[in-house]
Short mmCIF file of C-alpha atoms in Angstrom, two decimals:
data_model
loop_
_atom_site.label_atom_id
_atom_site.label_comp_id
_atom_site.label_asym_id
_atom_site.label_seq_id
_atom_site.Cartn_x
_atom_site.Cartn_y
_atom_site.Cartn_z
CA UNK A 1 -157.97 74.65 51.11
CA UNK A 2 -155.82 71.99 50.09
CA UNK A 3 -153.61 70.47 47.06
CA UNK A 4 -156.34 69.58 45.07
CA UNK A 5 -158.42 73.15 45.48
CA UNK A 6 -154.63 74.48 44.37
CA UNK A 7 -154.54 72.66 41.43
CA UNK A 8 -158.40 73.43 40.09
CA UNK A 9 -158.11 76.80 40.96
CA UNK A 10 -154.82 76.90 39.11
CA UNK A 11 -156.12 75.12 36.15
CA UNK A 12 -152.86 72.44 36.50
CA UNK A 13 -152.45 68.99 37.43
CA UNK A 14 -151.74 67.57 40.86
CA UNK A 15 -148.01 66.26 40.30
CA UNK A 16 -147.34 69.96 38.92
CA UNK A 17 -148.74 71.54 42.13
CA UNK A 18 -146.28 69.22 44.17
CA UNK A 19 -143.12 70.18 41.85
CA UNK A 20 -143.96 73.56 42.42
CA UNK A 21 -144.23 73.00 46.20
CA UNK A 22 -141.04 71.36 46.03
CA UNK A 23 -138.98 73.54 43.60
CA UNK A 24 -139.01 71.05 41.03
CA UNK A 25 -137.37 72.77 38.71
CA UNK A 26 -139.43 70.51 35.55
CA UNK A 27 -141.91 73.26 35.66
CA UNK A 28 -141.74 76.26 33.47
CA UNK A 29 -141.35 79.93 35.05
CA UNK A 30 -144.97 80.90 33.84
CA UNK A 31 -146.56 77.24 35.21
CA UNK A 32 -145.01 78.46 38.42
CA UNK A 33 -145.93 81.39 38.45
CA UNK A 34 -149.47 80.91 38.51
CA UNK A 35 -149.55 78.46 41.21
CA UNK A 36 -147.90 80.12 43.44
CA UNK A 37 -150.14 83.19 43.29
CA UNK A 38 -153.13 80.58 43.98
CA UNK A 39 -151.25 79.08 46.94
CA UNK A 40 -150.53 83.35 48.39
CA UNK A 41 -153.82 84.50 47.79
CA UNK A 42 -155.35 81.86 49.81
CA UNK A 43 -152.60 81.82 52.58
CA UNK A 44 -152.02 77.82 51.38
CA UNK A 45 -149.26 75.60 53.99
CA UNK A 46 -148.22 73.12 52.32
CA UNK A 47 -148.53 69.60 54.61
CA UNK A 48 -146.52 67.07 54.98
CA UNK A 49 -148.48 64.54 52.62
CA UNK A 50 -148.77 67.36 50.46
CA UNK A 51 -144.54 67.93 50.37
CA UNK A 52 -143.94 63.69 49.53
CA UNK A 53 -146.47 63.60 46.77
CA UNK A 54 -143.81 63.05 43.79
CA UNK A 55 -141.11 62.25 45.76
CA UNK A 56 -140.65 58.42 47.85
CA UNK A 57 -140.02 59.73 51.05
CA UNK A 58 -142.26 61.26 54.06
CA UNK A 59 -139.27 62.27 55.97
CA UNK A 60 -140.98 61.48 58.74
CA UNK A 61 -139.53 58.72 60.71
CA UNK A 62 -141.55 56.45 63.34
CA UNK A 63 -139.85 55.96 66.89
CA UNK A 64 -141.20 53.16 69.04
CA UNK A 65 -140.11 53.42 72.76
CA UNK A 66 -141.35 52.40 76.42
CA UNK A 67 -143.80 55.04 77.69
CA UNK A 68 -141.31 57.31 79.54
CA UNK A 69 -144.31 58.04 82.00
CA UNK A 70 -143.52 54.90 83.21
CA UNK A 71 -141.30 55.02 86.73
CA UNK A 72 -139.54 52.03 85.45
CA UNK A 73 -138.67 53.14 82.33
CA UNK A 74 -134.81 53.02 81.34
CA UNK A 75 -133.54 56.11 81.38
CA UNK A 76 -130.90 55.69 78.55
CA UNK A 77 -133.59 54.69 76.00
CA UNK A 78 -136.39 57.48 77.36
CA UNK A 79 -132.93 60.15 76.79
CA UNK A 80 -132.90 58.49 72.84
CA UNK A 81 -136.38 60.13 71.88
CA UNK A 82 -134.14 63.63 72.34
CA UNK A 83 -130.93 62.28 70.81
CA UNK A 84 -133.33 60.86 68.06
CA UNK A 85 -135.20 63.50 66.95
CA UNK A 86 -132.49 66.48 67.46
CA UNK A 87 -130.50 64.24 64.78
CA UNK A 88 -133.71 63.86 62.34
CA UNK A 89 -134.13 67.72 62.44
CA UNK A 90 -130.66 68.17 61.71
CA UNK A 91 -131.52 65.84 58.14
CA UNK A 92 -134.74 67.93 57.46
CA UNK A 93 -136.89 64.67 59.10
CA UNK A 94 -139.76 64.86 61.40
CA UNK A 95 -140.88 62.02 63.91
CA UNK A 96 -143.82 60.22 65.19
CA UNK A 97 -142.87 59.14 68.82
CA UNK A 98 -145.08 55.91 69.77
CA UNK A 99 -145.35 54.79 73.06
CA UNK A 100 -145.82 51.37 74.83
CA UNK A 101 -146.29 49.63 78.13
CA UNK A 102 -143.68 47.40 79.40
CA UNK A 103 -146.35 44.45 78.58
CA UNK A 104 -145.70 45.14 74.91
CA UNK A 105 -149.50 44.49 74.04
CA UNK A 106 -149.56 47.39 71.60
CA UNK A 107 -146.46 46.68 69.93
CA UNK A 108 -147.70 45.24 66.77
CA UNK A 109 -150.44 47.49 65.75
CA UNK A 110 -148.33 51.05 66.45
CA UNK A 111 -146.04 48.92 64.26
CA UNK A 112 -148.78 48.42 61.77
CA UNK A 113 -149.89 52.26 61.79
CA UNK A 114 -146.60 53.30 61.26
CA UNK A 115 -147.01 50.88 57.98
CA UNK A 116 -150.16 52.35 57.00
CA UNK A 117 -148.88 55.93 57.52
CA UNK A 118 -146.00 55.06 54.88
CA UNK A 119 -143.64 56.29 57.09
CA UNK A 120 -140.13 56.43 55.93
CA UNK A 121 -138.31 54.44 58.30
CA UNK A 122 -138.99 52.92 61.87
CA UNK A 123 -136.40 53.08 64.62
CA UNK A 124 -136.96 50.93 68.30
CA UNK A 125 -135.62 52.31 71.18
CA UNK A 126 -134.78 49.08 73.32
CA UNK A 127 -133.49 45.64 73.64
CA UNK A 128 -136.91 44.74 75.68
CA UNK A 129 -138.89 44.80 72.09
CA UNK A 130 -136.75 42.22 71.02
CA UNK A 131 -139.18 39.06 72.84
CA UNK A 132 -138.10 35.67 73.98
CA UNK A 133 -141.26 33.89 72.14
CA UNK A 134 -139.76 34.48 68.38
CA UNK A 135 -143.92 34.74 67.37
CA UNK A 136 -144.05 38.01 68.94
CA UNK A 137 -141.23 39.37 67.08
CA UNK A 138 -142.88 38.85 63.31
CA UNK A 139 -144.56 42.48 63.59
CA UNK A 140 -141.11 43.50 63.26
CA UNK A 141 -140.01 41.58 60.39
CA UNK A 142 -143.40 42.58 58.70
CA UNK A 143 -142.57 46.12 58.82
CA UNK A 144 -139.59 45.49 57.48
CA UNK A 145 -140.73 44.51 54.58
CA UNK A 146 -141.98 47.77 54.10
CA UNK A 147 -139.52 50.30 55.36
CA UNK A 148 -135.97 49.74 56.99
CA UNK A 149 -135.85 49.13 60.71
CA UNK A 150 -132.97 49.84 63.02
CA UNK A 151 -133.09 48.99 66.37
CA UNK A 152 -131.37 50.96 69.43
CA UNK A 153 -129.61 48.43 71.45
CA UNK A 154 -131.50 45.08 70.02
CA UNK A 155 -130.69 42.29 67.89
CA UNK A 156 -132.55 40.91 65.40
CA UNK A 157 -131.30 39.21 62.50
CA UNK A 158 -133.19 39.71 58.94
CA UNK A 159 -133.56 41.44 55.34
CA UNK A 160 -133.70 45.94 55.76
CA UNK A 161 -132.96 45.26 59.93
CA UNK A 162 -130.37 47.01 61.16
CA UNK A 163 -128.94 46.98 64.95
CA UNK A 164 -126.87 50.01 66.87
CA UNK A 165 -125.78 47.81 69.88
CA UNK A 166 -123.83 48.81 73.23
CA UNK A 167 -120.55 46.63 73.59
CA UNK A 168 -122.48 44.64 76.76
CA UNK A 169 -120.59 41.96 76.87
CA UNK A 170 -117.22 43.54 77.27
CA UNK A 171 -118.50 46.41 79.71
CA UNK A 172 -120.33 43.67 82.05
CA UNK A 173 -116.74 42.14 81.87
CA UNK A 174 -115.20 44.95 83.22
CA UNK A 175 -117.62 45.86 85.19
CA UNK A 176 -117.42 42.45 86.89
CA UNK A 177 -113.67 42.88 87.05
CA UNK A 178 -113.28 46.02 88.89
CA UNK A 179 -115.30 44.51 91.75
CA UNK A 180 -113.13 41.37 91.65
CA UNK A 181 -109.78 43.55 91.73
CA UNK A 182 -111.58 45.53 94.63
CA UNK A 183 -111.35 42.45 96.70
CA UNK A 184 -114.94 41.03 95.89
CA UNK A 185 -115.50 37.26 95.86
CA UNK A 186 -119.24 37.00 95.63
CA UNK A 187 -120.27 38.61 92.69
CA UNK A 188 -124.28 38.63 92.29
CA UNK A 189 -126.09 39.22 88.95
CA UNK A 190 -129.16 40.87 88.60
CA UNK A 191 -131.32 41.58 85.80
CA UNK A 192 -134.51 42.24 84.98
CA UNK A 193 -135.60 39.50 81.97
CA UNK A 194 -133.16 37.87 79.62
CA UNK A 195 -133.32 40.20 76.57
CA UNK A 196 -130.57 40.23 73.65
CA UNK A 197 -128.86 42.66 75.49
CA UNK A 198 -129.12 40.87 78.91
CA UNK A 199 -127.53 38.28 77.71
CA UNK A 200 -124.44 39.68 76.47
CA UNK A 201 -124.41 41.64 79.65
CA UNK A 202 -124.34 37.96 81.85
CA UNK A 203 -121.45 36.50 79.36
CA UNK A 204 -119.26 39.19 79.93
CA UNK A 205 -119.83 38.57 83.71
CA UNK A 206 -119.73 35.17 83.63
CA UNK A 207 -116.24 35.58 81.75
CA UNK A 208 -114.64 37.77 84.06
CA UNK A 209 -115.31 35.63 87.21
CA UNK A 210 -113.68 32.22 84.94
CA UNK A 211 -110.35 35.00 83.91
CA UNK A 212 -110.26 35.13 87.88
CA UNK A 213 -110.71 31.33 88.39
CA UNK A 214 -113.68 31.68 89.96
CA UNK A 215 -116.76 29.33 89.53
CA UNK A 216 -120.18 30.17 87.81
CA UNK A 217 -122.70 29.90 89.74
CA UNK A 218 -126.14 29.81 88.85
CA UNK A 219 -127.60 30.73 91.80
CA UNK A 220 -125.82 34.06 92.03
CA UNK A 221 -127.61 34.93 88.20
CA UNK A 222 -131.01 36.09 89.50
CA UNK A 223 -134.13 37.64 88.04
CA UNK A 224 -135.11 40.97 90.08
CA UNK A 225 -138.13 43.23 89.68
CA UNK A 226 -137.59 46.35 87.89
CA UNK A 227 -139.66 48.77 90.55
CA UNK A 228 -137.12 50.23 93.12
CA UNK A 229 -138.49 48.68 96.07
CA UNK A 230 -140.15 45.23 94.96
CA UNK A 231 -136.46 45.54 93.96
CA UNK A 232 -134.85 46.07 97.62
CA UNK A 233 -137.36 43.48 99.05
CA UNK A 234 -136.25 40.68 96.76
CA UNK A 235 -132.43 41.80 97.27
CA UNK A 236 -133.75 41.40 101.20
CA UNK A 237 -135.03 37.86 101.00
CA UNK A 238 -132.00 36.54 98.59
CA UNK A 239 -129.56 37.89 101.37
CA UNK A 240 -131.10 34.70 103.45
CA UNK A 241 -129.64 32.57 101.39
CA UNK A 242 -126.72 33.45 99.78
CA UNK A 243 -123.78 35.39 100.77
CA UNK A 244 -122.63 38.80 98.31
CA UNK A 245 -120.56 41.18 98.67
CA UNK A 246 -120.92 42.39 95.24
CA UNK A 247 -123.91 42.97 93.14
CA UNK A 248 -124.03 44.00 88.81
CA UNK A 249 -127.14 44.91 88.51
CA UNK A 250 -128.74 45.53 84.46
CA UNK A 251 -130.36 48.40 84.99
CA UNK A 252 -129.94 51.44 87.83
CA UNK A 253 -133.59 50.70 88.61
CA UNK A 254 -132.36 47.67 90.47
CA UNK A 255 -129.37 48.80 91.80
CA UNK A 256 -131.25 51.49 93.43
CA UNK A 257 -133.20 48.50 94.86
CA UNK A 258 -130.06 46.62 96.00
CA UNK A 259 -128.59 50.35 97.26
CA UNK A 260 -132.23 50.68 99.59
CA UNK A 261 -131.56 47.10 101.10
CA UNK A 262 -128.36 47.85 102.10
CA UNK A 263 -128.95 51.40 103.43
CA UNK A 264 -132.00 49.45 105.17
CA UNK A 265 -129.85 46.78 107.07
CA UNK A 266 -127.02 49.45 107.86
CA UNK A 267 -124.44 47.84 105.04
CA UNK A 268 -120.83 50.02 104.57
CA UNK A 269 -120.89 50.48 100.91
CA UNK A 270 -118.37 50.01 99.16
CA UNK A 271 -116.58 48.36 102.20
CA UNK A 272 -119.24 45.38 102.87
CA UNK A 273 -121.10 45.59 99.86
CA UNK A 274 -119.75 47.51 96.33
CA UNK A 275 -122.13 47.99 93.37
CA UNK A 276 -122.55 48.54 89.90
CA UNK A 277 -125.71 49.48 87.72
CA UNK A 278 -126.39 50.30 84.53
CA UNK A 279 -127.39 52.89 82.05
CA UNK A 280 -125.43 55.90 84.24
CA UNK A 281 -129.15 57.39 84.38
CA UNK A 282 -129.98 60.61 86.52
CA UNK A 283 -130.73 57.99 89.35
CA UNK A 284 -126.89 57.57 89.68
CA UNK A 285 -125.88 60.94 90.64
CA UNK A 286 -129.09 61.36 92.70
CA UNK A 287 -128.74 58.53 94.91
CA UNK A 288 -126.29 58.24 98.40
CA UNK A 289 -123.84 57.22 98.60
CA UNK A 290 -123.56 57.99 94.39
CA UNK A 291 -123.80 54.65 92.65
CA UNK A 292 -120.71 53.76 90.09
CA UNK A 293 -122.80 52.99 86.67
CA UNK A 294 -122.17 51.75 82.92
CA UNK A 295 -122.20 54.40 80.51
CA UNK A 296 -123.54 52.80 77.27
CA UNK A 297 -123.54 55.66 75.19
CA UNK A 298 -126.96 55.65 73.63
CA UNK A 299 -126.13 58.88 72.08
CA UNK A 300 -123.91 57.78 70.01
CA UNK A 301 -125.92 54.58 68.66
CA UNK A 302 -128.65 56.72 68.59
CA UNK A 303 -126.22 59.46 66.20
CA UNK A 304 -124.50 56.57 64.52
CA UNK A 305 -128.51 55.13 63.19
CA UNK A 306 -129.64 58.52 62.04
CA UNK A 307 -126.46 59.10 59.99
CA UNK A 308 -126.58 55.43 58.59
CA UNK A 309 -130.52 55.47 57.98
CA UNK A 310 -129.79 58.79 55.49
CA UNK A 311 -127.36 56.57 53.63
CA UNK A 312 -130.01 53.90 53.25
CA UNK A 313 -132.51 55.92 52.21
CA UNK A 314 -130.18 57.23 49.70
CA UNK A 315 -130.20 53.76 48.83
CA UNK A 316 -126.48 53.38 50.08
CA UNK A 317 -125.35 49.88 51.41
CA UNK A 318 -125.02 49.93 55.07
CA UNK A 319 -123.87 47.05 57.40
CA UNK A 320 -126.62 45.06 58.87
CA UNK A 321 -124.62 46.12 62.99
CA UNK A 322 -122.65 48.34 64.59
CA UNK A 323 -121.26 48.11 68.00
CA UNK A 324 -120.34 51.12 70.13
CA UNK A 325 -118.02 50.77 73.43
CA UNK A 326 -119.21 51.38 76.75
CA UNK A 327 -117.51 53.26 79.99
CA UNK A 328 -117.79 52.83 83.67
CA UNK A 329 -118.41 56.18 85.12
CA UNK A 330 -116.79 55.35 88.93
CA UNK A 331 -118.51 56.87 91.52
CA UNK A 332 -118.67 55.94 95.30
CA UNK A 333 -120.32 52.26 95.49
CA UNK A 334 -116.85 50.52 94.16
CA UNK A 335 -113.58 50.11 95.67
CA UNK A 336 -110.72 51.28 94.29
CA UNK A 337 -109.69 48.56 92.24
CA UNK A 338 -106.35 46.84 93.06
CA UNK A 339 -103.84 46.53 89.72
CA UNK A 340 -103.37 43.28 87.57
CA UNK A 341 -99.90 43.19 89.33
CA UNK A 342 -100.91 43.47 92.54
#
């Protein structure tokens, strides 16, 4: 049984099946009547596709995220499938959660299914799908054409994209600061890639070491593996040839990496070595001694997108980016951090 068996059985047209469905109220009392007792005696659920006919929207939303199955997968944008969809149920929206390997090889065609499936909306979860070769990016802008896009912590400039971003820059900068003003002098940067959000993350570091009048120096910003312990053993080889005492790392994956070297090679953390990561995922409370991590609220970009998206779709103007700030949640890998005065 379906819409069309509903509307031959009822003797009506199609759109007047889906106005009754959806308490249109452009159908007369007797029109309605009849239908209905169609859709009861055959026990009839409406579906989805069945719901949008007459109306322009699906509400259902696409959500396009790293496979959270992954070990390496950031925990702040694996916790925004929940923060996501508890927000779209609270509009009356369902979701389609798509998943993808860090190699992003199936990025453009769940991108083009979501097109085909005239989904409402699409929203990605991560700075990561934002990719350095611009080429790989044009799925995105293509789907934009279609529906709006808003991206979790990415940037990408262009017509119906709109970007919920963490303040990076500015918590990397105090990040970096707090190990300065713990009595830190070589600060080492970690991160996994060079994303959008990477980058903001190294120019708020990179500002807080010239505030202190201390040099950049390139060979303290370093590339590290995402996996905990390919991780630890790069941390292990780059302690050959430069002196740290300090380490902000992009991600808690790899500051669980850096924390395993020094556990490994008997280090007094914070004393010899003090450490940030970031995300403030589960791994930073489960950790010893409890590792001192960047809150960057991905609930609230994650509430702030939902609540925007229903203005768009109510054709509302919306800016194109919003910025949310960022904390440092202190826990036991930092010194206490001396005042400006002192």
């Amino acid at each position: 049984m379906n819409i069309y068996d509903i509307s031959e059985q009822a003797g009506v047209s199609i759109t007047t099946v889906s106005r009754v469905i959806n308490d249109n109220p452009l159908v007369s009392a007797a029109t309605r009547e009849k239908v209905l007792s169609v859709i009861e005696k055959n026990g009839y659920t409406p579906n989805v596709f069945a719901r949008s006919l007459g109306h322009d929207t699906m509400h259902m939303v696409g959500i396009l995220v790293v496979d959270p199955s992954d070990p390496n997968a950031c925990g702040s944008m694996t916790a925004a499938i929940g923060y996501l969809q508890r927000e779209l149920r609270s509009y009356n929206f369902d979701s389609c959660i798509y998943c993808v390997g860090f190699d992003m090889k199936d990025k453009a065609e769940y991108l083009r299914i979501m097109c085909e499936r005239r989904l409402d909306a699409v929203i990605i979860a991560g700075s990561f799908f934002i990719e350095e070769n611009a080429k790989n990016n044009q799925c995105i802008f293509d789907t934009a054409k279609q529906m709006p896009v808003m991206l979790i912590n990415g940037q990408l400039d262009g017509d119906n994209i709109y970007c919920f971003l963490c303040d990076d820059k500015n918590s990397a900068f105090e990040a970096t600061q707090m190990m300065l003003r713990g009595g830190a002098q070589n600060v080492l940067f970690l991160a996994q890639g060079m994303t959008h959000s990477e980058r903001r993350k190294k120019a708020g570091y990179e500002a807080a070491l010239r505030e202190a009048g201390l040099p950049v120096r390139e060979e303290y910003i370093r590339r590290s593996p995402l996996d905990i312990r390919e991780s630890a053993d790069f941390v292990e080889k780059l302690a050959k040839e430069l002196p740290f005492d300090a380490v902000l790392a992009t991600e808690d994956n790899i500051a669980m990496g850096v924390l395993k070297y020094a556990n490994r090679n008997h280090l007094k953390i914070p004393e010899e070595l003090c450490l940030i990561g970031y995300n403030n995922t589960r791994l930073a409370d489960c950790c010893y001694p409890e590792l001192t991590s960047v809150n960057n609220n991905t609930e609230a970009a994650c509430v702030t997108a939902i609540s925007m998206l229903m203005r768009k779709l109510q054709n509302m103007a919306i800016p194109s980016r919003f910025t949310v700030s960022a904390s440092i949640i202190e826990r036991q890998t930092t010194r206490p951090s001396a005042s400006p005065e002192d």
